[in-house]
Short mmCIF file of C-alpha atoms in Angstrom, two decimals:
data_model
loop_
_atom_site.label_atom_id
_atom_site.label_comp_id
_atom_site.label_asym_id
_atom_site.label_seq_id
_atom_site.Cartn_x
_atom_site.Cartn_y
_atom_site.Cartn_z
CA UNK M 1 10.08 -7.38 -39.99
CA UNK M 2 9.09 -4.03 -38.43
CA UNK M 3 6.18 -3.76 -36.03
CA UNK M 4 3.63 -1.96 -38.26
CA UNK M 5 4.18 -4.53 -41.04
CA UNK M 6 3.81 -7.33 -38.49
CA UNK M 7 0.55 -5.90 -37.18
CA UNK M 8 -0.82 -5.76 -40.69
CA UNK M 9 -0.05 -9.41 -41.43
CA UNK M 10 -0.71 -11.01 -38.05
CA UNK M 11 -2.94 -14.03 -38.05
CA UNK M 12 -5.64 -13.19 -35.56
CA UNK M 13 -6.74 -15.87 -33.09
CA UNK M 14 -10.43 -15.00 -32.96
CA UNK M 15 -11.51 -18.46 -34.08
CA UNK M 16 -13.04 -20.74 -31.46
CA UNK M 17 -10.76 -23.53 -32.60
CA UNK M 18 -7.86 -24.37 -30.36
CA UNK M 19 -5.64 -25.13 -33.35
CA UNK M 20 -3.41 -22.27 -34.55
CA UNK M 21 -4.56 -20.79 -37.86
CA UNK M 22 -2.21 -20.61 -40.86
CA UNK M 23 -0.33 -17.35 -41.14
CA UNK M 24 2.42 -15.78 -43.20
CA UNK M 25 5.93 -16.52 -41.98
CA UNK M 26 6.45 -14.65 -38.74
CA UNK M 27 9.70 -13.93 -36.95
CA UNK M 28 10.47 -15.99 -33.86
CA UNK M 29 8.66 -14.47 -30.91
CA UNK M 30 11.88 -14.34 -28.88
CA UNK M 31 13.59 -12.33 -31.62
CA UNK M 32 10.66 -9.91 -31.96
CA UNK M 33 10.28 -9.31 -28.23
CA UNK M 34 14.03 -8.84 -27.75
CA UNK M 35 13.99 -6.17 -30.41
CA UNK M 36 10.97 -4.45 -28.85
CA UNK M 37 12.71 -4.50 -25.49
CA UNK M 38 15.69 -2.66 -26.96
CA UNK M 39 13.38 -0.09 -28.57
CA UNK M 40 11.55 0.50 -25.27
CA UNK M 41 14.82 1.00 -23.41
CA UNK M 42 16.07 3.42 -26.05
CA UNK M 43 12.80 5.37 -26.16
CA UNK M 44 12.09 5.42 -22.42
CA UNK M 45 13.24 9.03 -22.14
CA UNK M 46 10.88 10.25 -24.88
CA UNK M 47 7.17 10.00 -24.17
CA UNK M 48 6.25 10.75 -27.81
CA UNK M 49 8.18 7.65 -28.90
CA UNK M 50 7.25 5.39 -25.99
CA UNK M 51 3.44 5.67 -25.98
CA UNK M 52 2.89 4.63 -29.66
CA UNK M 53 5.33 1.76 -29.24
CA UNK M 54 3.56 0.51 -26.12
CA UNK M 55 0.20 0.82 -27.90
CA UNK M 56 1.45 -1.29 -30.81
CA UNK M 57 2.83 -3.86 -28.38
CA UNK M 58 -0.55 -4.03 -26.65
CA UNK M 59 -2.16 -4.66 -30.03
CA UNK M 60 0.22 -7.58 -30.59
CA UNK M 61 -0.68 -9.06 -27.20
CA UNK M 62 -4.39 -8.69 -27.89
CA UNK M 63 -4.63 -9.85 -31.51
CA UNK M 64 -1.78 -12.25 -32.23
CA UNK M 65 -2.16 -16.00 -32.13
CA UNK M 66 -1.45 -17.12 -28.52
CA UNK M 67 0.26 -20.23 -29.84
CA UNK M 68 2.83 -18.02 -31.54
CA UNK M 69 3.06 -15.62 -28.58
CA UNK M 70 3.61 -18.18 -25.84
CA UNK M 71 5.38 -21.05 -27.58
CA UNK M 72 9.17 -21.09 -27.91
CA UNK M 73 10.50 -21.29 -31.48
CA UNK M 74 11.02 -24.85 -32.61
CA UNK M 75 14.43 -26.22 -33.43
CA UNK M 76 15.70 -29.27 -35.23
CA UNK M 77 16.65 -30.91 -31.97
CA UNK M 78 13.79 -32.58 -30.11
CA UNK M 79 15.77 -33.54 -27.06
CA UNK M 80 14.33 -32.68 -23.68
CA UNK M 81 17.35 -30.59 -22.79
CA UNK M 82 16.80 -28.42 -25.86
CA UNK M 83 13.14 -27.98 -24.88
CA UNK M 84 14.12 -26.74 -21.44
CA UNK M 85 16.54 -24.27 -22.94
CA UNK M 86 13.96 -22.92 -25.39
CA UNK M 87 11.39 -22.41 -22.62
CA UNK M 88 14.00 -20.74 -20.43
CA UNK M 89 14.83 -18.38 -23.29
CA UNK M 90 11.16 -17.51 -23.84
CA UNK M 91 10.63 -16.85 -20.11
CA UNK M 92 13.78 -14.70 -19.99
CA UNK M 93 12.62 -12.66 -22.98
CA UNK M 94 9.19 -12.00 -21.46
CA UNK M 95 10.74 -11.05 -18.14
CA UNK M 96 13.09 -8.64 -19.87
CA UNK M 97 10.25 -7.12 -21.90
CA UNK M 98 8.11 -6.71 -18.76
CA UNK M 99 11.01 -5.01 -17.00
CA UNK M 100 11.49 -2.64 -19.96
CA UNK M 101 7.76 -1.81 -19.99
CA UNK M 102 7.76 -1.06 -16.28
CA UNK M 103 10.91 1.02 -16.72
CA UNK M 104 8.98 3.37 -19.01
CA UNK M 105 7.02 4.52 -15.92
CA UNK M 106 9.85 4.35 -13.40
CA UNK M 107 9.72 6.72 -10.44
CA UNK M 108 12.35 9.43 -10.05
CA UNK M 109 15.05 8.64 -7.50
CA UNK M 110 16.20 10.64 -4.49
CA UNK M 111 19.58 12.28 -4.98
CA UNK M 112 20.42 11.75 -1.32
CA UNK M 113 18.64 10.90 1.91
CA UNK M 114 17.51 14.51 2.46
CA UNK M 115 16.60 15.61 -1.09
CA UNK M 116 13.31 14.15 -2.32
CA UNK M 117 12.26 14.58 -5.97
CA UNK M 118 10.23 17.67 -6.74
CA UNK M 119 6.54 17.56 -7.63
CA UNK M 120 7.50 18.40 -11.20
CA UNK M 121 9.57 15.21 -11.38
CA UNK M 122 6.44 13.16 -10.60
CA UNK M 123 4.22 15.01 -13.04
CA UNK M 124 4.70 12.74 -16.07
CA UNK M 125 4.69 9.43 -14.20
CA UNK M 126 0.87 8.89 -14.24
CA UNK M 127 0.73 9.59 -17.98
CA UNK M 128 3.48 7.02 -18.61
CA UNK M 129 1.99 4.46 -16.23
CA UNK M 130 -1.44 4.23 -17.91
CA UNK M 131 -0.35 2.72 -21.26
CA UNK M 132 2.03 0.37 -19.44
CA UNK M 133 -0.83 -0.87 -17.23
CA UNK M 134 -3.03 -1.29 -20.29
CA UNK M 135 -0.40 -3.32 -22.22
CA UNK M 136 0.33 -5.57 -19.25
CA UNK M 137 -3.40 -6.06 -18.61
CA UNK M 138 -3.85 -7.23 -22.19
CA UNK M 139 -0.86 -9.56 -21.93
CA UNK M 140 -2.19 -11.13 -18.72
CA UNK M 141 -5.66 -11.50 -20.19
CA UNK M 142 -4.38 -13.31 -23.26
CA UNK M 143 -1.99 -15.45 -21.24
CA UNK M 144 -4.67 -16.33 -18.68
CA UNK M 145 -7.20 -17.31 -21.34
CA UNK M 146 -4.61 -19.40 -23.17
CA UNK M 147 -3.65 -21.18 -19.94
CA UNK M 148 -7.32 -21.92 -19.13
CA UNK M 149 -7.80 -23.52 -22.56
CA UNK M 150 -4.92 -25.85 -21.99
CA UNK M 151 -2.23 -23.65 -23.45
CA UNK M 152 1.09 -25.24 -24.13
CA UNK M 153 2.71 -27.62 -21.68
CA UNK M 154 6.44 -27.78 -21.98
CA UNK M 155 9.57 -28.63 -20.07
CA UNK M 156 9.73 -25.08 -18.77
CA UNK M 157 6.26 -25.08 -17.20
CA UNK M 158 4.27 -23.89 -20.18
CA UNK M 159 1.87 -20.97 -19.93
CA UNK M 160 1.61 -21.34 -16.14
CA UNK M 161 5.38 -21.12 -15.75
CA UNK M 162 5.48 -18.05 -17.96
CA UNK M 163 2.76 -16.37 -15.89
CA UNK M 164 4.52 -17.10 -12.60
CA UNK M 165 7.74 -15.64 -14.02
CA UNK M 166 6.29 -12.24 -14.95
CA UNK M 167 3.72 -12.01 -12.12
CA UNK M 168 6.13 -10.71 -9.41
CA UNK M 169 7.26 -7.75 -11.54
CA UNK M 170 3.68 -6.97 -12.54
CA UNK M 171 2.53 -7.18 -8.92
CA UNK M 172 5.21 -4.75 -7.73
CA UNK M 173 4.35 -2.31 -10.52
CA UNK M 174 0.58 -2.48 -9.89
CA UNK M 175 0.91 -1.90 -6.14
CA UNK M 176 3.30 1.00 -6.73
CA UNK M 177 0.67 2.83 -8.77
CA UNK M 178 -2.58 1.70 -7.15
CA UNK M 179 -2.13 3.72 -3.95
CA UNK M 180 -2.83 7.46 -3.67
CA UNK M 181 0.62 9.02 -3.91
CA UNK M 182 2.35 12.02 -5.44
CA UNK M 183 3.13 9.99 -8.58
CA UNK M 184 -0.43 8.74 -9.23
CA UNK M 185 -3.63 10.23 -10.57
CA UNK M 186 -7.21 8.98 -10.49
CA UNK M 187 -6.90 7.55 -14.00
CA UNK M 188 -3.51 5.89 -13.37
CA UNK M 189 -4.81 4.33 -10.15
CA UNK M 190 -7.84 2.99 -12.03
CA UNK M 191 -5.54 1.48 -14.66
CA UNK M 192 -3.39 -0.08 -11.93
CA UNK M 193 -6.48 -1.57 -10.28
CA UNK M 194 -7.50 -3.14 -13.58
CA UNK M 195 -4.01 -4.57 -13.90
CA UNK M 196 -4.20 -5.97 -10.39
CA UNK M 197 -7.57 -7.61 -11.13
CA UNK M 198 -6.21 -9.08 -14.37
CA UNK M 199 -3.25 -10.53 -12.49
CA UNK M 200 -5.46 -12.17 -9.86
CA UNK M 201 -7.75 -13.58 -12.55
CA UNK M 202 -4.88 -14.99 -14.59
CA UNK M 203 -3.47 -16.86 -11.56
CA UNK M 204 -6.13 -17.77 -10.64
CA UNK M 205 -5.92 -16.27 -7.17
CA UNK M 206 -8.74 -15.25 -4.84
CA UNK M 207 -7.12 -12.09 -3.51
CA UNK M 208 -3.76 -10.48 -2.91
CA UNK M 209 -2.96 -12.58 0.15
CA UNK M 210 -3.74 -15.79 -1.76
CA UNK M 211 -1.59 -14.59 -4.65
CA UNK M 212 1.39 -14.13 -2.34
CA UNK M 213 0.95 -17.21 -0.17
CA UNK M 214 -1.36 -19.58 -2.12
CA UNK M 215 -2.59 -20.98 1.19
CA UNK M 216 -4.45 -24.03 0.02
CA UNK M 217 -6.82 -22.23 -2.29
CA UNK M 218 -7.02 -25.14 -4.69
CA UNK M 219 -6.71 -25.07 -8.44
CA UNK M 220 -2.96 -25.60 -8.31
CA UNK M 221 -2.30 -21.95 -7.42
CA UNK M 222 1.28 -21.08 -6.54
CA UNK M 223 2.31 -18.13 -4.38
CA UNK M 224 4.65 -15.44 -5.70
CA UNK M 225 5.91 -14.00 -2.40
CA UNK M 226 9.43 -15.25 -3.05
CA UNK M 227 9.41 -13.73 -6.53
CA UNK M 228 8.17 -10.37 -5.24
CA UNK M 229 10.95 -10.32 -2.65
CA UNK M 230 13.44 -11.19 -5.40
CA UNK M 231 12.29 -8.12 -7.34
CA UNK M 232 12.52 -5.85 -4.28
CA UNK M 233 15.67 -7.29 -2.71
CA UNK M 234 18.28 -5.39 -4.79
CA UNK M 235 16.67 -2.12 -3.69
CA UNK M 236 16.19 -3.02 -0.03
CA UNK M 237 19.78 -2.75 1.15
CA UNK M 238 21.03 0.00 3.44
CA UNK M 239 22.38 2.15 0.61
CA UNK M 240 19.47 1.88 -1.83
CA UNK M 241 16.09 1.50 -0.09
CA UNK M 242 15.54 5.24 0.47
CA UNK M 243 16.22 6.18 -3.17
CA UNK M 244 12.79 5.14 -4.48
CA UNK M 245 9.56 6.00 -2.68
CA UNK M 246 7.70 3.06 -4.18
CA UNK M 247 10.04 0.40 -2.79
CA UNK M 248 9.21 0.88 0.88
CA UNK M 249 5.48 1.16 0.14
CA UNK M 250 5.40 -2.07 -1.89
CA UNK M 251 7.48 -3.89 0.72
CA UNK M 252 5.20 -2.74 3.52
CA UNK M 253 2.08 -3.68 1.56
CA UNK M 254 3.53 -7.10 0.75
CA UNK M 255 4.48 -7.89 4.33
CA UNK M 256 1.11 -6.83 5.74
CA UNK M 257 -0.68 -9.16 3.30
CA UNK M 258 1.28 -12.18 4.51
CA UNK M 259 0.28 -14.07 7.66
CA UNK M 260 1.54 -17.13 9.45
CA UNK M 261 3.12 -19.50 8.56
CA UNK M 262 4.43 -17.74 5.46
CA UNK M 263 6.00 -14.91 7.49
CA UNK M 264 8.16 -17.39 9.40
CA UNK M 265 9.27 -19.07 6.18
CA UNK M 266 10.55 -15.76 4.76
CA UNK M 267 11.59 -14.10 8.04
CA UNK M 268 15.31 -13.75 7.12
CA UNK M 269 14.28 -11.64 4.12
CA UNK M 270 11.49 -9.68 5.83
CA UNK M 271 13.16 -8.69 9.09
CA UNK M 272 16.24 -6.70 7.89
CA UNK M 273 14.28 -4.24 5.67
CA UNK M 274 11.78 -3.70 8.48
CA UNK M 275 14.62 -2.79 10.85
CA UNK M 276 16.08 -0.42 8.25
CA UNK M 277 12.76 1.41 8.01
CA UNK M 278 12.41 1.54 11.79
CA UNK M 279 15.83 3.12 12.26
CA UNK M 280 15.21 5.93 9.75
CA UNK M 281 15.04 9.50 10.98
CA UNK M 282 11.89 10.39 9.03
CA UNK M 283 8.78 9.66 11.18
CA UNK M 284 6.75 8.28 8.26
CA UNK M 285 9.43 5.70 7.46
CA UNK M 286 9.89 4.83 11.11
CA UNK M 287 6.16 4.22 11.51
CA UNK M 288 6.12 1.97 8.43
CA UNK M 289 9.00 -0.02 9.88
CA UNK M 290 7.39 -0.37 13.30
CA UNK M 291 4.15 -1.46 11.64
CA UNK M 292 6.10 -4.17 9.79
CA UNK M 293 7.81 -5.30 13.00
CA UNK M 294 4.50 -5.41 14.85
CA UNK M 295 3.02 -7.56 12.07
CA UNK M 296 6.00 -9.88 12.31
CA UNK M 297 5.62 -10.18 16.08
CA UNK M 298 1.93 -11.07 15.72
CA UNK M 299 2.43 -13.57 12.90
CA UNK M 300 5.63 -15.42 13.82
CA UNK M 301 5.76 -18.14 16.43
CA UNK M 302 7.54 -16.95 19.62
CA UNK M 303 10.06 -19.79 19.32
CA UNK M 304 11.04 -18.58 15.83
CA UNK M 305 11.41 -15.02 17.06
CA UNK M 306 13.61 -16.05 19.96
CA UNK M 307 15.81 -18.10 17.65
CA UNK M 308 19.15 -16.42 16.82
CA UNK M 309 18.26 -13.73 19.41
CA UNK M 310 15.92 -12.00 16.95
CA UNK M 311 13.41 -10.95 19.62
CA UNK M 312 16.12 -9.26 21.67
CA UNK M 313 17.30 -7.36 18.58
CA UNK M 314 13.74 -6.15 18.00
CA UNK M 315 13.39 -5.13 21.63
CA UNK M 316 16.58 -3.07 21.61
CA UNK M 317 15.63 -1.39 18.32
CA UNK M 318 12.19 -0.43 19.64
CA UNK M 319 13.31 0.55 23.14
CA UNK M 320 15.64 3.20 21.70
CA UNK M 321 12.68 4.87 20.02
CA UNK M 322 10.95 5.44 23.36
CA UNK M 323 13.16 8.53 23.61
CA UNK M 324 11.38 10.01 20.57
CA UNK M 325 9.33 13.17 20.98
CA UNK M 326 6.97 12.38 18.10
CA UNK M 327 3.61 11.30 19.49
CA UNK M 328 2.60 9.08 16.55
CA UNK M 329 5.94 7.26 16.66
CA UNK M 330 5.76 6.68 20.42
CA UNK M 331 2.20 5.37 20.09
CA UNK M 332 3.11 2.63 17.60
CA UNK M 333 6.32 1.82 19.48
CA UNK M 334 4.48 1.24 22.77
CA UNK M 335 1.86 -0.92 21.03
CA UNK M 336 4.53 -3.07 19.38
CA UNK M 337 6.56 -3.40 22.58
CA UNK M 338 3.43 -4.45 24.46
CA UNK M 339 3.13 -7.56 22.27
CA UNK M 340 6.86 -8.18 21.89
CA UNK M 341 7.42 -8.36 25.64
CA UNK M 342 5.22 -11.45 25.81
CA UNK M 343 7.62 -13.17 23.40
CA UNK M 344 10.63 -12.37 25.59
CA UNK M 345 9.20 -13.08 29.04
CA UNK M 346 6.11 -13.96 31.03
CA UNK M 347 3.94 -11.04 32.15
CA UNK M 348 4.70 -10.03 35.76
CA UNK M 349 1.02 -10.35 36.66
CA UNK M 350 1.14 -14.08 35.85
CA UNK M 351 4.01 -14.82 38.24
CA UNK M 352 2.88 -16.42 41.48
CA UNK M 353 3.72 -15.11 44.93
CA UNK M 354 7.08 -15.86 46.50
CA UNK M 355 7.52 -19.35 47.83
CA UNK M 356 6.49 -19.90 51.43
CA UNK M 357 9.58 -21.99 52.04
CA UNK M 358 11.77 -20.91 54.94
CA UNK M 359 14.97 -21.06 52.92
CA UNK M 360 16.65 -17.63 52.44
CA UNK M 361 16.95 -18.13 48.69
CA UNK M 362 13.21 -18.56 48.20
CA UNK M 363 12.37 -15.25 49.92
CA UNK M 364 14.50 -13.11 47.60
CA UNK M 365 12.89 -10.20 45.81
CA UNK M 366 11.56 -10.52 42.29
CA UNK M 367 14.22 -9.70 39.75
CA UNK M 368 13.53 -6.69 37.48
CA UNK M 369 12.50 -7.61 33.95
CA UNK M 370 12.00 -5.84 30.64
CA UNK M 371 8.45 -4.88 31.63
CA UNK M 372 9.98 -2.95 34.52
CA UNK M 373 12.44 -1.22 32.21
CA UNK M 374 9.71 -0.09 29.83
CA UNK M 375 7.28 1.16 32.45
CA UNK M 376 10.09 2.88 34.36
CA UNK M 377 11.15 4.80 31.27
CA UNK M 378 7.55 5.63 30.37
CA UNK M 379 6.85 6.99 33.84
CA UNK M 380 10.07 9.00 33.78
CA UNK M 381 9.08 10.61 30.50
CA UNK M 382 5.53 11.23 31.70
CA UNK M 383 6.70 13.20 34.72
CA UNK M 384 8.40 15.88 32.63
CA UNK M 385 6.25 15.75 29.49
CA UNK M 386 4.43 18.97 28.58
CA UNK M 387 3.23 18.21 25.03
CA UNK M 388 -0.48 17.47 25.03
CA UNK M 389 -0.28 14.87 22.23
CA UNK M 390 2.44 12.89 23.99
CA UNK M 391 0.66 13.08 27.35
CA UNK M 392 -2.40 11.51 25.75
CA UNK M 393 -0.36 8.73 24.15
CA UNK M 394 1.47 7.93 27.40
CA UNK M 395 -1.72 7.99 29.48
CA UNK M 396 -3.51 5.64 27.06
CA UNK M 397 -0.62 3.16 26.91
CA UNK M 398 0.03 3.25 30.66
CA UNK M 399 -3.38 1.74 31.36
CA UNK M 400 -2.49 -1.41 29.38
CA UNK M 401 0.93 -1.74 30.98
CA UNK M 402 -0.55 -1.40 34.49
CA UNK M 403 -2.89 -4.30 33.69
CA UNK M 404 0.09 -6.36 32.55
CA UNK M 405 2.19 -5.54 35.62
CA UNK M 406 -0.39 -6.50 38.24
CA UNK M 407 0.93 -6.54 41.80
CA UNK M 408 4.47 -6.16 40.43
CA UNK M 409 3.54 -2.51 39.96
CA UNK M 410 4.44 -1.98 43.63
CA UNK M 411 8.05 -1.52 42.54
CA UNK M 412 7.01 1.68 40.69
CA UNK M 413 4.35 3.11 43.00
CA UNK M 414 6.30 6.19 44.08
CA UNK M 415 6.95 7.33 40.53
CA UNK M 416 3.45 6.33 39.43
CA UNK M 417 1.91 8.40 42.24
CA UNK M 418 3.75 11.51 41.05
CA UNK M 419 2.52 10.91 37.50
CA UNK M 420 -1.10 10.46 38.61
CA UNK M 421 -1.05 13.61 40.73
CA UNK M 422 0.60 15.64 37.99
CA UNK M 423 -1.73 14.54 35.21
CA UNK M 424 -4.90 15.06 37.24
CA UNK M 425 -3.90 18.63 38.01
CA UNK M 426 -3.55 19.70 34.35
CA UNK M 427 -6.64 20.16 32.21
CA UNK M 428 -6.82 18.54 28.77
CA UNK M 429 -9.79 20.10 26.96
CA UNK M 430 -12.11 19.50 25.26
CA UNK M 431 -12.35 15.71 25.84
CA UNK M 432 -10.09 15.53 28.92
CA UNK M 433 -8.53 12.39 27.48
CA UNK M 434 -5.45 12.40 29.68
CA UNK M 435 -7.35 12.89 32.91
CA UNK M 436 -9.87 10.14 32.13
CA UNK M 437 -7.12 7.69 31.20
CA UNK M 438 -5.14 8.50 34.33
CA UNK M 439 -8.22 7.98 36.50
CA UNK M 440 -8.53 4.52 34.95
CA UNK M 441 -4.84 3.93 35.71
CA UNK M 442 -5.43 4.96 39.31
CA UNK M 443 -8.33 2.56 39.69
CA UNK M 444 -6.34 -0.36 38.25
CA UNK M 445 -3.42 0.51 40.48
CA UNK M 446 -5.60 0.52 43.59
CA UNK M 447 -7.07 -2.86 42.67
CA UNK M 448 -3.66 -4.40 42.02
CA UNK M 449 -1.65 -2.89 44.90
CA UNK M 450 -4.37 -1.99 47.43
CA UNK M 451 -2.39 -2.90 50.59
CA UNK M 452 0.14 -0.19 49.67
CA UNK M 453 -2.38 2.56 48.96
CA UNK M 454 -3.41 3.59 52.48
CA UNK M 455 -0.14 5.44 53.02
CA UNK M 456 -0.85 7.48 49.88
CA UNK M 457 -4.43 8.24 50.80
CA UNK M 458 -3.95 11.88 51.86
CA UNK M 459 -2.23 13.02 48.66
CA UNK M 460 -4.67 11.20 46.40
CA UNK M 461 -7.72 12.43 48.33
CA UNK M 462 -6.63 16.08 48.07
CA UNK M 463 -5.95 15.67 44.35
CA UNK M 464 -9.31 14.04 43.62
CA UNK M 465 -11.26 16.62 45.63
CA UNK M 466 -9.42 19.42 43.81
CA UNK M 467 -10.25 17.74 40.51
CA UNK M 468 -13.95 17.56 41.38
CA UNK M 469 -14.04 21.23 42.32
CA UNK M 470 -12.21 22.26 39.13
CA UNK M 471 -14.44 20.17 36.90
CA UNK M 472 -17.67 21.37 38.49
CA UNK M 473 -16.71 25.01 37.97
CA UNK M 474 -15.31 24.65 34.44
CA UNK M 475 -17.88 26.14 32.06
CA UNK M 476 -15.92 25.12 28.95
CA UNK M 477 -16.42 21.40 29.52
CA UNK M 478 -19.41 19.70 27.93
CA UNK M 479 -21.88 17.98 30.23
CA UNK M 480 -21.03 14.41 29.07
CA UNK M 481 -17.30 14.96 29.64
CA UNK M 482 -17.93 16.61 33.01
CA UNK M 483 -20.18 13.78 34.11
CA UNK M 484 -17.69 11.13 33.03
CA UNK M 485 -14.88 12.81 34.96
CA UNK M 486 -16.98 13.05 38.10
CA UNK M 487 -18.11 9.43 37.82
CA UNK M 488 -14.54 8.21 37.38
CA UNK M 489 -13.40 10.33 40.32
CA UNK M 490 -16.19 8.92 42.47
CA UNK M 491 -15.21 5.37 41.54
CA UNK M 492 -11.60 6.11 42.46
CA UNK M 493 -12.70 7.47 45.85
CA UNK M 494 -14.78 4.35 46.49
CA UNK M 495 -11.78 2.11 45.84
CA UNK M 496 -9.54 4.22 48.07
CA UNK M 497 -12.18 4.09 50.82
CA UNK M 498 -12.14 0.31 50.66
CA UNK M 499 -8.35 0.37 51.03
CA UNK M 500 -8.58 2.57 54.13
CA UNK M 501 -11.30 0.43 55.74
CA UNK M 502 -13.79 3.31 55.80
CA UNK M 503 -11.43 6.05 56.97
CA UNK M 504 -11.87 8.06 53.76
CA UNK M 505 -15.67 7.86 54.06
CA UNK M 506 -15.55 9.51 57.46
CA UNK M 507 -13.50 12.40 56.03
CA UNK M 508 -15.88 12.91 53.13
CA UNK M 509 -18.83 13.19 55.53
CA UNK M 510 -17.20 16.34 56.95
CA UNK M 511 -17.40 18.14 53.58
CA UNK M 512 -20.32 20.60 53.35
CA UNK M 513 -21.62 23.32 51.03
CA UNK M 514 -19.30 25.95 52.54
CA UNK M 515 -16.33 24.58 50.63
CA UNK M 516 -17.77 23.09 47.42
CA UNK M 517 -20.68 23.21 45.03
CA UNK M 518 -23.83 21.13 45.12
CA UNK M 519 -22.54 19.04 42.16
CA UNK M 520 -19.50 17.99 44.16
CA UNK M 521 -21.64 17.19 47.21
CA UNK M 522 -23.91 14.97 45.13
CA UNK M 523 -20.88 13.17 43.75
CA UNK M 524 -19.43 12.64 47.23
CA UNK M 525 -22.79 11.44 48.46
CA UNK M 526 -22.71 8.63 45.92
CA UNK M 527 -19.31 7.64 47.31
CA UNK M 528 -20.37 7.55 50.94
CA UNK M 529 -23.62 5.75 50.17
CA UNK M 530 -22.10 3.14 47.84
CA UNK M 531 -18.97 2.47 49.90
CA UNK M 532 -18.95 -1.04 51.28
CA UNK M 533 -16.71 -3.20 53.31
CA UNK M 534 -15.16 -5.12 50.44
CA UNK M 535 -11.49 -4.81 49.63
CA UNK M 536 -10.58 -3.38 46.20
CA UNK M 537 -9.49 -6.75 44.86
CA UNK M 538 -12.94 -8.21 45.54
CA UNK M 539 -12.06 -10.11 48.72
CA UNK M 540 -14.06 -9.67 51.92
#
């Protein structure tokens, strides 16, 4: 029976009765859908043949009797084993049909790792995706309504089992086309959003995270995270993941929706693709990978990360990227490392002072740790860095790492001093981000390592006075930025004065209007008037 003839003779299920209405003899649903699958595969290269066929299939999903659509053909055998086999066949047929439908809007593949598809190759994808979204939306609507009414319960899980079987493929397809990309248009994204809503409603699931994890939402909901990973897994190996743009985007979206404890449960399948993305030479892929790794670090128990040396593998993979010259990559790497280091070791600032025991072993120096390695490399790069974007990233991250190091920063004071002096000398208009961040670093350093700062007082005092003079005479700076710089400089001078037990205050009193402007004098006056006898760490 061909499809147009079938559509003409279908028994519509518009009656409110739950009992199937009488209809002319219809072919077994498995036979019909298998034939349609073959037609879709054969017509996938011709849009003029595919669109009418998909439209007719949508009409079948919307108008046919659900009992006929979602019930396996009966057989003479009534044994339980035969029932299981019939349900398995029906599920397999629907999964194959769904795959064929999605294949009609498949994305073009990369020829190699350096040759992306042209814009022309993406041009027809939105037009193909819209009817596919519409047909799948209709299928999910009919299946969801049938399941709510009681549907058919069978050895294979009934309507609910059928929904859970096709949901992972539908989810991957919807997310591929719902995001603004080169292969989507406003109308195709709207169709994909409708498909996504229909999928959540059919579940029923509250939202995307609940759909993947089913974290106690009630109603017997089951998560499909494992199924989604099954769909993506064949394309997430080292030789295939880069061939399709949609694969990495769907994987990233999926991982970021999942939180603990589900991340730990699927960690062996989530970690390798994230590392593959991180190691890629293209910055956008590397950033996606680092974002995935950071999410894993935040949502997996430290004990699970340390198991099988996973945390050390992550650390080595991220540490290598600190040699990158791309500012956006370095920014996400430093943020991820900042949290990962807490998994590997205790923060140096939390370690107590050396034991007061008289034994030689107890007075040994603190052993270097991974925090030391990271901050040493960061400071080394900062000394020679001339790119404004990277200087801003380093200066912003350094403030957090100085907080984490605490008094252990004394090991790096010489290199840190050179960085502070160098960054304060170079202007960073219009917001002076680098200078402001470095002034904050200086203040935190003085508070943490104040007994070691008196010997560095002369160099820092000259630098800060030079900075005040430069800022006061710079007409290109806005008044708020200028005032913030001068306030931060004044605060730094106050802390240094406390370290020197008032020595710096006596030097500042010798400054007069013959060597600086009235703005600088007013700033220095606030330092000399506010300076007290307290040490920078708050002790008396």
